[in-house]
RNA sequence: GCCCGGAUGGCGAAAUCGGCAGACGCAGCGGACUUAAAAUCCGCGGGCCCGAAAGGGCUGUGGGGGUUCAAGUCCCCCUCCGGGCACCA
């Protein structure tokens, strides 16, 4: 393999036009296939190999089906590892990154992947990140980028802020053992919440995305429909607004529970030192729970503030509490507690002796239900004028009433929060903003872009942005007043880079705009996007958001970036995901050196369906490698015969019908697999079966009983069908059988349904559902003839002897079952 | 707790519509070739039982129940494994 593969790789490198997408004027239909771009760590791992093997097989197949294929690759090149490496090896991040890119690109080429390298995108280069800045300015103009003081997630290891999406169970997504702290900082945010509803709605239309990903996104967006209701505070002029999805239970509200950080609690605490101490304890408990990574498991604690609110529906006094389980940043940071109809409120009320008042009863029964009764399938009781209404009716009418009286309104709450994009790191896109004493926040004018990332920076992990220590970077001139200004020293979250990179591929060299809008109009949406399910939330929500923003900027027409999404399974070894810490990493280089790129790629498609986890077994790679050698030896043995014949089949003698039938069945199977379920493991198994059939026919071929045109035709199709999976071997054999065009541009073989059709088949004969005989019959045999044939079989006769046939089930061509007594 | 997946030989897996369970490959065993080994080629192969063999019987897709002439596949209940979400009001 090494010799053949490196020879072909050299040839492909010398003719980049082979993998180059044609311009929009192409007469072919377009097909954009994309694998998620990697972080340039310097080493491909098996997960990458699997991802790219899937994408490359599809790209090659689509070329052969006559499509104009766009299949690009790039580098998600900003990020923390480059800075860590810089500290460790005293290498500038840019050098380290570019060295890694070169190494990985070389590995990709050694895998024989069909990328259009002329469109390569590297996100850490100014010709790319200047457009991050440009987009940021457009968002700023529209109020989609804004600055605010807020509590943020801070990873002490990264020494930077993290987005909510990057915090996993209280831990940093990059440092599984590092707890995320909360800090109060001025940060830039992108207003993802403005698109929350549209991001949610769009999921319904993405029916070619995995249901799992759509569900995860729905959960993440977390839409909740309800109402806000304002309670007045006794003896004060201000109000407390609560958010509830169960306004129908408001007659059962027996307390208000507020987040400990709630402004009203703060106000109460200021006047009451004892309360202040207790509230502080609640806040500490919340922080501890967060630090323990178990926010949900915290024991519920509360403190009565000594104050009362007035329920606007009942005019009843309800006590106001501060509770450690109420979150300031969800809803209004305050809830009405209805113990009779909420599990958590019930526990809390029981613990503190707060009144429990039932106001909902199950429809159709007069009996009391055990509390809490949380079903919404019920009727209101003890609820004044609303008594007797169903929950759903009451929800609507009571909300309308609250609105009319001015103390409440229908409200939709999302769990999704705005995207904090500021990072106190060096290796990222500088945020193009200035701070002027006179003019405040001033955006960098477009014609000053890009704000270049300085090259010679001392990187430490002492906290704060490294850029802040460079006077030459920080000190700038205010574009408005010409006075001195301070430059923003935070950089952008690297997820900004990957939110729109796939648009850049359509015109990667454009220096006038982020991309050529006509090229995007031609190529988008992406026809097939392929990557790991670990990006189901982060990258795939951000990039959907970015697409909607770009659409509203008038740059693109599509609402969604990718029409189809495929999430491949993980690569597992010895029961665990391959990782350095588990010590079960298999190096792609080693596999390629030992078995060749074709075998490594083909095995990664053969070992499991692509959406399932793949258990890496080196013996399996060896098996695929043996198979490829078998194909090579066989085709070479008969290459002469194939060379002398054009590939038109001609007449098929009886001895060749089985082989020809198998060929057409194989073409049909693989064509259908590509168009449908993508179970390439069975596609490859089908090619193996065809090879087995060929091996069986070896003597007939050698002795001339199968005509050369038939042999040529079968070999030609075999080689073509291998092309998506084993492109090097396929190209080599294509040439060896005397074909001079590129396999990639040769039409995919067509199957003939008539030739694929069996004329005889074995039909199982069952007696009471148990297999008793197999009979050989014509495929299109009639019911009567099939039954007669079955009854004629001696094993069947023996089994039926002395029994009464009650019923006969005949499925023509499939099965026959005698029900006997 | 809620929401998705999944469980099939010694192993990875197949069975697209309810119709022969285990295709294809790995490991294994037997044979051919070889002085020998490797490579290659041919053959066998779920389990239990009867049989010298040919062959035959029973049983078998995580467990229990059901529908059906027929269930890996459909329905109900349960167990285990993986993933996601989780004081979300």
PDB file of C-alpha atoms in Angstrom, chain A residues 11 89 145 159 161 169 184 188 212 215 331 336 372 377 398 415 434 469 559 626 674 796 805 817:
ATOM      1  CA  UNK A  11      -0.033  12.666  -8.582  1.00  0.00           C
ATOM      2  CA  UNK A  89       8.076  25.603  24.793  1.00  0.00           C
ATOM      3  CA  UNK A 145     -23.424  43.140  20.541  1.00  0.00           C
ATOM      4  CA  UNK A 159      -7.619  32.242  33.437  1.00  0.00           C
ATOM      5  CA  UNK A 161     -14.286  33.719  31.197  1.00  0.00           C
ATOM      6  CA  UNK A 169     -21.776  20.432  35.618  1.00  0.00           C
ATOM      7  CA  UNK A 184     -18.267  40.034  38.348  1.00  0.00           C
ATOM      8  CA  UNK A 188     -19.222  41.788  25.666  1.00  0.00           C
ATOM      9  CA  UNK A 212     -31.113  13.722  19.315  1.00  0.00           C
ATOM     10  CA  UNK A 215     -33.936  17.589  21.287  1.00  0.00           C
ATOM     11  CA  UNK A 331     -37.456  34.182  35.059  1.00  0.00           C
ATOM     12  CA  UNK A 336     -44.870  32.159  44.148  1.00  0.00           C
ATOM     13  CA  UNK A 372     -48.834  17.531  45.958  1.00  0.00           C
ATOM     14  CA  UNK A 377     -55.544  17.874  34.078  1.00  0.00           C
ATOM     15  CA  UNK A 398     -56.596  34.549  34.671  1.00  0.00           C
ATOM     16  CA  UNK A 415     -33.318  29.217  29.437  1.00  0.00           C
ATOM     17  CA  UNK A 434     -12.213  51.624  21.854  1.00  0.00           C
ATOM     18  CA  UNK A 469       0.267  44.857  29.061  1.00  0.00           C
ATOM     19  CA  UNK A 559     -32.189  30.586   7.218  1.00  0.00           C
ATOM     20  CA  UNK A 626      -6.164  -8.632   3.555  1.00  0.00           C
ATOM     21  CA  UNK A 674     -25.366   6.174  -0.251  1.00  0.00           C
ATOM     22  CA  UNK A 796     -43.047 -31.922   4.220  1.00  0.00           C
ATOM     23  CA  UNK A 805     -54.033 -28.999   7.903  1.00  0.00           C
ATOM     24  CA  UNK A 817     -46.526 -22.130   6.579  1.00  0.00           C
TER      25      UNK A 817
END
